Amino acid sequence: MTQYSMTPINNGTRLRADHNVFATIITSYNRGQLIVGDEIWEAPADGSEVKRGDQWLHVTSVDGVNLTERGWMAYIHKGVAVCNNFTEIEAPPPPPTPVFPESFVLTDPSGAKAEYVFVRVIEE
């Protein structure tokens, strides 16, 4: 899933229950905190306390800590940036596929060693 990050420009930047200024305030965050979210909402038209093109981020974590109560924070409100350093977080590459060894060496308690070579891997 695509994730995005941004940082508030001022102290007291609010996290709200919905992507509008009339929604309940959950909490607020300060300048420079790392805000991460998973969805962007963009205003389709001008309205009361909203301008076409305003953007809000659905916040999932702050400073690396997952939120128990997620909410929305304005990135652009009434045409003015509330946060900066907005970036799309690239998904990490998938972990490498484990490679089954061609052989392994087993050492018993007396120090004797034996090499076992695999003929084929049996998959269930």
PDB file of N, CA, C and O in Angstrom, residues 35-99:
ATOM      1  N   ILE A  35       4.690  13.002  10.036  1.00  0.00           N
ATOM      2  CA  ILE A  35       3.321  12.506   9.900  1.00  0.00           C
ATOM      3  C   ILE A  35       3.291  11.548   8.711  1.00  0.00           C
ATOM      4  O   ILE A  35       3.731  11.893   7.628  1.00  0.00           O
ATOM      5  N   VAL A  36       2.778  10.333   8.934  1.00  0.00           N
ATOM      6  CA  VAL A  36       2.693   9.336   7.854  1.00  0.00           C
ATOM      7  C   VAL A  36       1.243   8.901   7.713  1.00  0.00           C
ATOM      8  O   VAL A  36       0.543   8.686   8.710  1.00  0.00           O
ATOM      9  N   GLY A  37       0.807   8.776   6.466  1.00  0.00           N
ATOM     10  CA  GLY A  37      -0.562   8.351   6.203  1.00  0.00           C
ATOM     11  C   GLY A  37      -0.660   7.472   4.978  1.00  0.00           C
ATOM     12  O   GLY A  37       0.319   7.269   4.254  1.00  0.00           O
ATOM     13  N   ASP A  38      -1.875   6.961   4.747  1.00  0.00           N
ATOM     14  CA  ASP A  38      -2.057   5.972   3.692  1.00  0.00           C
ATOM     15  C   ASP A  38      -3.073   6.376   2.621  1.00  0.00           C
ATOM     16  O   ASP A  38      -3.315   5.630   1.683  1.00  0.00           O
ATOM     17  N   GLU A  39      -3.672   7.553   2.766  1.00  0.00           N
ATOM     18  CA  GLU A  39      -4.692   7.960   1.786  1.00  0.00           C
ATOM     19  C   GLU A  39      -4.708   9.485   1.693  1.00  0.00           C
ATOM     20  O   GLU A  39      -4.576  10.172   2.701  1.00  0.00           O
ATOM     21  N   ILE A  40      -4.898   9.999   0.480  1.00  0.00           N
ATOM     22  CA  ILE A  40      -5.013  11.445   0.265  1.00  0.00           C
ATOM     23  C   ILE A  40      -6.429  11.730  -0.205  1.00  0.00           C
ATOM     24  O   ILE A  40      -6.956  11.041  -1.077  1.00  0.00           O
ATOM     25  N   TRP A  41      -7.033  12.757   0.381  1.00  0.00           N
ATOM     26  CA  TRP A  41      -8.335  13.237  -0.074  1.00  0.00           C
ATOM     27  C   TRP A  41      -8.137  14.617  -0.665  1.00  0.00           C
ATOM     28  O   TRP A  41      -7.427  15.446  -0.099  1.00  0.00           O
ATOM     29  N   GLU A  42      -8.733  14.859  -1.818  1.00  0.00           N
ATOM     30  CA  GLU A  42      -8.625  16.167  -2.466  1.00  0.00           C
ATOM     31  C   GLU A  42     -10.013  16.749  -2.669  1.00  0.00           C
ATOM     32  O   GLU A  42     -10.913  16.072  -3.172  1.00  0.00           O
ATOM     33  N   ALA A  43     -10.182  18.006  -2.268  1.00  0.00           N
ATOM     34  CA  ALA A  43     -11.480  18.680  -2.387  1.00  0.00           C
ATOM     35  C   ALA A  43     -11.840  18.873  -3.858  1.00  0.00           C
ATOM     36  O   ALA A  43     -11.068  19.462  -4.614  1.00  0.00           O
ATOM     37  N   PRO A  44     -13.019  18.402  -4.279  1.00  0.00           N
ATOM     38  CA  PRO A  44     -13.419  18.506  -5.677  1.00  0.00           C
ATOM     39  C   PRO A  44     -13.958  19.889  -6.072  1.00  0.00           C
ATOM     40  O   PRO A  44     -14.003  20.214  -7.250  1.00  0.00           O
ATOM     41  N   ALA A  45     -14.368  20.695  -5.064  1.00  0.00           N
ATOM     42  CA  ALA A  45     -14.956  22.001  -5.372  1.00  0.00           C
ATOM     43  C   ALA A  45     -14.808  22.952  -4.190  1.00  0.00           C
ATOM     44  O   ALA A  45     -14.556  22.514  -3.066  1.00  0.00           O
ATOM     45  N   ASP A  46     -14.962  24.239  -4.451  1.00  0.00           N
ATOM     46  CA  ASP A  46     -14.957  25.228  -3.377  1.00  0.00           C
ATOM     47  C   ASP A  46     -16.194  25.035  -2.507  1.00  0.00           C
ATOM     48  O   ASP A  46     -17.241  24.594  -2.978  1.00  0.00           O
ATOM     49  N   GLY A  47     -16.061  25.403  -1.237  1.00  0.00           N
ATOM     50  CA  GLY A  47     -17.184  25.317  -0.314  1.00  0.00           C
ATOM     51  C   GLY A  47     -16.875  26.126   0.922  1.00  0.00           C
ATOM     52  O   GLY A  47     -15.920  26.911   0.946  1.00  0.00           O
ATOM     53  N   SER A  48     -17.675  25.912   1.951  1.00  0.00           N
ATOM     54  CA  SER A  48     -17.462  26.615   3.210  1.00  0.00           C
ATOM     55  C   SER A  48     -16.188  26.073   3.860  1.00  0.00           C
ATOM     56  O   SER A  48     -16.080  24.878   4.151  1.00  0.00           O
ATOM     57  N   GLU A  49     -15.198  26.930   4.037  1.00  0.00           N
ATOM     58  CA  GLU A  49     -13.915  26.580   4.653  1.00  0.00           C
ATOM     59  C   GLU A  49     -13.124  25.533   3.852  1.00  0.00           C
ATOM     60  O   GLU A  49     -12.334  24.770   4.418  1.00  0.00           O
ATOM     61  N   VAL A  50     -13.347  25.491   2.549  1.00  0.00           N
ATOM     62  CA  VAL A  50     -12.595  24.571   1.701  1.00  0.00           C
ATOM     63  C   VAL A  50     -12.443  25.186   0.317  1.00  0.00           C
ATOM     64  O   VAL A  50     -13.324  25.900  -0.151  1.00  0.00           O
ATOM     65  N   LYS A  51     -11.321  24.932  -0.297  1.00  0.00           N
ATOM     66  CA  LYS A  51     -11.055  25.424  -1.642  1.00  0.00           C
ATOM     67  C   LYS A  51     -10.752  24.225  -2.533  1.00  0.00           C
ATOM     68  O   LYS A  51     -10.092  23.273  -2.105  1.00  0.00           O
ATOM     69  N   ARG A  52     -11.245  24.272  -3.746  1.00  0.00           N
ATOM     70  CA  ARG A  52     -10.985  23.177  -4.697  1.00  0.00           C
ATOM     71  C   ARG A  52      -9.479  22.906  -4.748  1.00  0.00           C
ATOM     72  O   ARG A  52      -8.680  23.829  -4.855  1.00  0.00           O
ATOM     73  N   GLY A  53      -9.107  21.630  -4.629  1.00  0.00           N
ATOM     74  CA  GLY A  53      -7.700  21.249  -4.665  1.00  0.00           C
ATOM     75  C   GLY A  53      -7.055  21.112  -3.293  1.00  0.00           C
ATOM     76  O   GLY A  53      -5.931  20.646  -3.188  1.00  0.00           O
ATOM     77  N   ASP A  54      -7.778  21.520  -2.223  1.00  0.00           N
ATOM     78  CA  ASP A  54      -7.242  21.285  -0.875  1.00  0.00           C
ATOM     79  C   ASP A  54      -6.996  19.794  -0.704  1.00  0.00           C
ATOM     80  O   ASP A  54      -7.737  18.968  -1.248  1.00  0.00           O
ATOM     81  N   GLN A  55      -5.961  19.461   0.061  1.00  0.00           N
ATOM     82  CA  GLN A  55      -5.621  18.049   0.251  1.00  0.00           C
ATOM     83  C   GLN A  55      -5.472  17.731   1.732  1.00  0.00           C
ATOM     84  O   GLN A  55      -4.921  18.526   2.500  1.00  0.00           O
ATOM     85  N   TRP A  56      -5.953  16.565   2.111  1.00  0.00           N
ATOM     86  CA  TRP A  56      -5.855  16.067   3.478  1.00  0.00           C
ATOM     87  C   TRP A  56      -5.257  14.661   3.427  1.00  0.00           C
ATOM     88  O   TRP A  56      -5.514  13.894   2.501  1.00  0.00           O
ATOM     89  N   LEU A  57      -4.475  14.344   4.453  1.00  0.00           N
ATOM     90  CA  LEU A  57      -3.842  13.026   4.554  1.00  0.00           C
ATOM     91  C   LEU A  57      -4.478  12.241   5.687  1.00  0.00           C
ATOM     92  O   LEU A  57      -4.635  12.764   6.797  1.00  0.00           O
ATOM     93  N   HIS A  58      -4.844  10.988   5.413  1.00  0.00           N
ATOM     94  CA  HIS A  58      -5.348  10.090   6.459  1.00  0.00           C
ATOM     95  C   HIS A  58      -4.135   9.566   7.222  1.00  0.00           C
ATOM     96  O   HIS A  58      -3.336   8.797   6.699  1.00  0.00           O
ATOM     97  N   VAL A  59      -3.984  10.003   8.471  1.00  0.00           N
ATOM     98  CA  VAL A  59      -2.771   9.765   9.256  1.00  0.00           C
ATOM     99  C   VAL A  59      -2.837   8.431   9.986  1.00  0.00           C
ATOM    100  O   VAL A  59      -3.826   8.119  10.661  1.00  0.00           O
ATOM    101  N   THR A  60      -1.759   7.653   9.846  1.00  0.00           N
ATOM    102  CA  THR A  60      -1.674   6.342  10.499  1.00  0.00           C
ATOM    103  C   THR A  60      -0.589   6.287  11.574  1.00  0.00           C
ATOM    104  O   THR A  60      -0.676   5.483  12.487  1.00  0.00           O
ATOM    105  N   SER A  61       0.447   7.149  11.454  1.00  0.00           N
ATOM    106  CA  SER A  61       1.494   7.159  12.479  1.00  0.00           C
ATOM    107  C   SER A  61       2.139   8.535  12.550  1.00  0.00           C
ATOM    108  O   SER A  61       2.095   9.306  11.597  1.00  0.00           O
ATOM    109  N   VAL A  62       2.729   8.818  13.721  1.00  0.00           N
ATOM    110  CA  VAL A  62       3.430  10.076  13.943  1.00  0.00           C
ATOM    111  C   VAL A  62       4.759   9.758  14.619  1.00  0.00           C
ATOM    112  O   VAL A  62       4.790   9.033  15.626  1.00  0.00           O
ATOM    113  N   ASP A  63       5.830  10.261  14.042  1.00  0.00           N
ATOM    114  CA  ASP A  63       7.188  10.000  14.555  1.00  0.00           C
ATOM    115  C   ASP A  63       7.455   8.515  14.750  1.00  0.00           C
ATOM    116  O   ASP A  63       8.083   8.093  15.721  1.00  0.00           O
ATOM    117  N   GLY A  64       6.932   7.700  13.830  1.00  0.00           N
ATOM    118  CA  GLY A  64       7.192   6.263  13.861  1.00  0.00           C
ATOM    119  C   GLY A  64       6.301   5.464  14.790  1.00  0.00           C
ATOM    120  O   GLY A  64       6.446   4.254  14.905  1.00  0.00           O
ATOM    121  N   VAL A  65       5.358   6.113  15.476  1.00  0.00           N
ATOM    122  CA  VAL A  65       4.460   5.417  16.401  1.00  0.00           C
ATOM    123  C   VAL A  65       3.070   5.332  15.769  1.00  0.00           C
ATOM    124  O   VAL A  65       2.481   6.354  15.406  1.00  0.00           O
ATOM    125  N   ASN A  66       2.555   4.106  15.635  1.00  0.00           N
ATOM    126  CA  ASN A  66       1.222   3.921  15.056  1.00  0.00           C
ATOM    127  C   ASN A  66       0.168   4.538  15.967  1.00  0.00           C
ATOM    128  O   ASN A  66       0.254   4.422  17.190  1.00  0.00           O
ATOM    129  N   LEU A  67      -0.817   5.194  15.351  1.00  0.00           N
ATOM    130  CA  LEU A  67      -1.880   5.837  16.117  1.00  0.00           C
ATOM    131  C   LEU A  67      -2.978   4.843  16.461  1.00  0.00           C
ATOM    132  O   LEU A  67      -3.378   4.037  15.624  1.00  0.00           O
ATOM    133  N   THR A  68      -3.485   4.921  17.686  1.00  0.00           N
ATOM    134  CA  THR A  68      -4.620   4.076  18.063  1.00  0.00           C
ATOM    135  C   THR A  68      -5.910   4.649  17.499  1.00  0.00           C
ATOM    136  O   THR A  68      -6.821   3.916  17.148  1.00  0.00           O
ATOM    137  N   GLU A  69      -5.975   5.991  17.410  1.00  0.00           N
ATOM    138  CA  GLU A  69      -7.119   6.649  16.785  1.00  0.00           C
ATOM    139  C   GLU A  69      -6.613   7.447  15.594  1.00  0.00           C
ATOM    140  O   GLU A  69      -5.972   8.475  15.743  1.00  0.00           O
ATOM    141  N   ARG A  70      -6.887   6.934  14.423  1.00  0.00           N
ATOM    142  CA  ARG A  70      -6.417   7.581  13.201  1.00  0.00           C
ATOM    143  C   ARG A  70      -7.345   8.724  12.818  1.00  0.00           C
ATOM    144  O   ARG A  70      -8.503   8.765  13.230  1.00  0.00           O
ATOM    145  N   GLY A  71      -6.816   9.648  12.030  1.00  0.00           N
ATOM    146  CA  GLY A  71      -7.623  10.787  11.616  1.00  0.00           C
ATOM    147  C   GLY A  71      -7.038  11.458  10.395  1.00  0.00           C
ATOM    148  O   GLY A  71      -6.156  10.903   9.730  1.00  0.00           O
ATOM    149  N   TRP A  72      -7.509  12.670  10.114  1.00  0.00           N
ATOM    150  CA  TRP A  72      -7.123  13.414   8.918  1.00  0.00           C
ATOM    151  C   TRP A  72      -6.417  14.707   9.298  1.00  0.00           C
ATOM    152  O   TRP A  72      -6.815  15.385  10.239  1.00  0.00           O
ATOM    153  N   MET A  73      -5.353  15.023   8.545  1.00  0.00           N
ATOM    154  CA  MET A  73      -4.634  16.279   8.746  1.00  0.00           C
ATOM    155  C   MET A  73      -4.524  16.976   7.400  1.00  0.00           C
ATOM    156  O   MET A  73      -4.211  16.342   6.387  1.00  0.00           O
ATOM    157  N   ALA A  74      -4.761  18.283   7.421  1.00  0.00           N
ATOM    158  CA  ALA A  74      -4.668  19.054   6.187  1.00  0.00           C
ATOM    159  C   ALA A  74      -3.217  19.154   5.737  1.00  0.00           C
ATOM    160  O   ALA A  74      -2.324  19.400   6.545  1.00  0.00           O
ATOM    161  N   TYR A  75      -3.020  18.952   4.453  1.00  0.00           N
ATOM    162  CA  TYR A  75      -1.728  19.244   3.820  1.00  0.00           C
ATOM    163  C   TYR A  75      -1.828  20.633   3.203  1.00  0.00           C
ATOM    164  O   TYR A  75      -0.964  21.479   3.393  1.00  0.00           O
ATOM    165  N   ILE A  76      -2.947  20.870   2.481  1.00  0.00           N
ATOM    166  CA  ILE A  76      -3.243  22.188   1.912  1.00  0.00           C
ATOM    167  C   ILE A  76      -4.670  22.528   2.335  1.00  0.00           C
ATOM    168  O   ILE A  76      -5.590  21.737   2.115  1.00  0.00           O
ATOM    169  N   HIS A  77      -4.847  23.695   2.980  1.00  0.00           N
ATOM    170  CA  HIS A  77      -6.171  24.120   3.427  1.00  0.00           C
ATOM    171  C   HIS A  77      -6.435  25.538   2.923  1.00  0.00           C
ATOM    172  O   HIS A  77      -5.627  26.441   3.145  1.00  0.00           O
ATOM    173  N   LYS A  78      -7.554  25.705   2.232  1.00  0.00           N
ATOM    174  CA  LYS A  78      -7.929  26.984   1.620  1.00  0.00           C
ATOM    175  C   LYS A  78      -6.813  27.513   0.729  1.00  0.00           C
ATOM    176  O   LYS A  78      -6.521  28.701   0.699  1.00  0.00           O
ATOM    177  N   GLY A  79      -6.163  26.579   0.031  1.00  0.00           N
ATOM    178  CA  GLY A  79      -5.120  26.932  -0.921  1.00  0.00           C
ATOM    179  C   GLY A  79      -3.758  27.227  -0.315  1.00  0.00           C
ATOM    180  O   GLY A  79      -2.823  27.560  -1.029  1.00  0.00           O
ATOM    181  N   VAL A  80      -3.618  27.081   0.998  1.00  0.00           N
ATOM    182  CA  VAL A  80      -2.360  27.387   1.683  1.00  0.00           C
ATOM    183  C   VAL A  80      -1.800  26.124   2.326  1.00  0.00           C
ATOM    184  O   VAL A  80      -2.532  25.364   2.975  1.00  0.00           O
ATOM    185  N   ALA A  81      -0.508  25.895   2.165  1.00  0.00           N
ATOM    186  CA  ALA A  81       0.132  24.718   2.752  1.00  0.00           C
ATOM    187  C   ALA A  81       0.132  24.806   4.276  1.00  0.00           C
ATOM    188  O   ALA A  81       0.521  25.827   4.848  1.00  0.00           O
ATOM    189  N   VAL A  82      -0.324  23.750   4.916  1.00  0.00           N
ATOM    190  CA  VAL A  82      -0.316  23.629   6.371  1.00  0.00           C
ATOM    191  C   VAL A  82       0.886  22.779   6.781  1.00  0.00           C
ATOM    192  O   VAL A  82       1.421  22.917   7.870  1.00  0.00           O
ATOM    193  N   CYS A  83       1.289  21.888   5.876  1.00  0.00           N
ATOM    194  CA  CYS A  83       2.438  21.005   6.096  1.00  0.00           C
ATOM    195  C   CYS A  83       3.375  21.127   4.900  1.00  0.00           C
ATOM    196  O   CYS A  83       2.984  21.607   3.831  1.00  0.00           O
ATOM    197  N   ASN A  84       4.609  20.692   5.080  1.00  0.00           N
ATOM    198  CA  ASN A  84       5.558  20.683   3.961  1.00  0.00           C
ATOM    199  C   ASN A  84       6.297  19.349   3.941  1.00  0.00           C
ATOM    200  O   ASN A  84       5.953  18.427   4.682  1.00  0.00           O
ATOM    201  N   ASN A  85       7.305  19.264   3.098  1.00  0.00           N
ATOM    202  CA  ASN A  85       8.092  18.029   2.934  1.00  0.00           C
ATOM    203  C   ASN A  85       7.221  16.830   2.574  1.00  0.00           C
ATOM    204  O   ASN A  85       7.491  15.709   2.991  1.00  0.00           O
ATOM    205  N   PHE A  86       6.171  17.071   1.782  1.00  0.00           N
ATOM    206  CA  PHE A  86       5.269  15.990   1.391  1.00  0.00           C
ATOM    207  C   PHE A  86       5.980  15.063   0.410  1.00  0.00           C
ATOM    208  O   PHE A  86       6.508  15.514  -0.593  1.00  0.00           O
ATOM    209  N   THR A  87       6.015  13.783   0.734  1.00  0.00           N
ATOM    210  CA  THR A  87       6.638  12.804  -0.160  1.00  0.00           C
ATOM    211  C   THR A  87       5.852  11.503  -0.166  1.00  0.00           C
ATOM    212  O   THR A  87       5.187  11.169   0.815  1.00  0.00           O
ATOM    213  N   GLU A  88       5.946  10.818  -1.281  1.00  0.00           N
ATOM    214  CA  GLU A  88       5.401   9.464  -1.358  1.00  0.00           C
ATOM    215  C   GLU A  88       6.502   8.523  -0.891  1.00  0.00           C
ATOM    216  O   GLU A  88       7.640   8.605  -1.354  1.00  0.00           O
ATOM    217  N   ILE A  89       6.166   7.662   0.044  1.00  0.00           N
ATOM    218  CA  ILE A  89       7.146   6.720   0.575  1.00  0.00           C
ATOM    219  C   ILE A  89       7.171   5.499  -0.330  1.00  0.00           C
ATOM    220  O   ILE A  89       6.140   4.859  -0.551  1.00  0.00           O
ATOM    221  N   GLU A  90       8.336   5.211  -0.857  1.00  0.00           N
ATOM    222  CA  GLU A  90       8.459   4.051  -1.733  1.00  0.00           C
ATOM    223  C   GLU A  90       8.395   2.774  -0.915  1.00  0.00           C
ATOM    224  O   GLU A  90       8.973   2.693   0.170  1.00  0.00           O
ATOM    225  N   ALA A  91       7.692   1.793  -1.455  1.00  0.00           N
ATOM    226  CA  ALA A  91       7.595   0.496  -0.777  1.00  0.00           C
ATOM    227  C   ALA A  91       8.967  -0.169  -0.773  1.00  0.00           C
ATOM    228  O   ALA A  91       9.691  -0.111  -1.778  1.00  0.00           O
ATOM    229  N   PRO A  92       9.333  -0.792   0.340  1.00  0.00           N
ATOM    230  CA  PRO A  92      10.627  -1.466   0.368  1.00  0.00           C
ATOM    231  C   PRO A  92      10.625  -2.665  -0.584  1.00  0.00           C
ATOM    232  O   PRO A  92       9.571  -3.250  -0.845  1.00  0.00           O
ATOM    233  N   PRO A  93      11.784  -3.018  -1.106  1.00  0.00           N
ATOM    234  CA  PRO A  93      11.827  -4.179  -2.000  1.00  0.00           C
ATOM    235  C   PRO A  93      11.453  -5.442  -1.233  1.00  0.00           C
ATOM    236  O   PRO A  93      11.667  -5.510  -0.014  1.00  0.00           O
ATOM    237  N   PRO A  94      10.879  -6.414  -1.920  1.00  0.00           N
ATOM    238  CA  PRO A  94      10.502  -7.648  -1.225  1.00  0.00           C
ATOM    239  C   PRO A  94      11.750  -8.354  -0.703  1.00  0.00           C
ATOM    240  O   PRO A  94      12.841  -8.220  -1.272  1.00  0.00           O
ATOM    241  N   PRO A  95      11.608  -9.094   0.397  1.00  0.00           N
ATOM    242  CA  PRO A  95      12.769  -9.806   0.917  1.00  0.00           C
ATOM    243  C   PRO A  95      13.246 -10.850  -0.087  1.00  0.00           C
ATOM    244  O   PRO A  95      12.443 -11.379  -0.868  1.00  0.00           O
ATOM    245  N   PRO A  96      14.532 -11.142  -0.080  1.00  0.00           N
ATOM    246  CA  PRO A  96      15.031 -12.133  -1.041  1.00  0.00           C
ATOM    247  C   PRO A  96      14.422 -13.503  -0.771  1.00  0.00           C
ATOM    248  O   PRO A  96      14.143 -13.860   0.367  1.00  0.00           O
ATOM    249  N   THR A  97      14.223 -14.228  -1.853  1.00  0.00           N
ATOM    250  CA  THR A  97      13.691 -15.578  -1.734  1.00  0.00           C
ATOM    251  C   THR A  97      14.775 -16.484  -1.161  1.00  0.00           C
ATOM    252  O   THR A  97      15.908 -16.487  -1.656  1.00  0.00           O
ATOM    253  N   PRO A  98      14.459 -17.238  -0.104  1.00  0.00           N
ATOM    254  CA  PRO A  98      15.483 -18.114   0.463  1.00  0.00           C
ATOM    255  C   PRO A  98      15.927 -19.163  -0.563  1.00  0.00           C
ATOM    256  O   PRO A  98      15.120 -19.669  -1.335  1.00  0.00           O
ATOM    257  N   VAL A  99      17.196 -19.447  -0.541  1.00  0.00           N
ATOM    258  CA  VAL A  99      17.755 -20.439  -1.446  1.00  0.00           C
ATOM    259  C   VAL A  99      18.071 -21.692  -0.648  1.00  0.00           C
ATOM    260  O   VAL A  99      18.745 -21.636   0.386  1.00  0.00           O
TER     261      VAL A  99
END
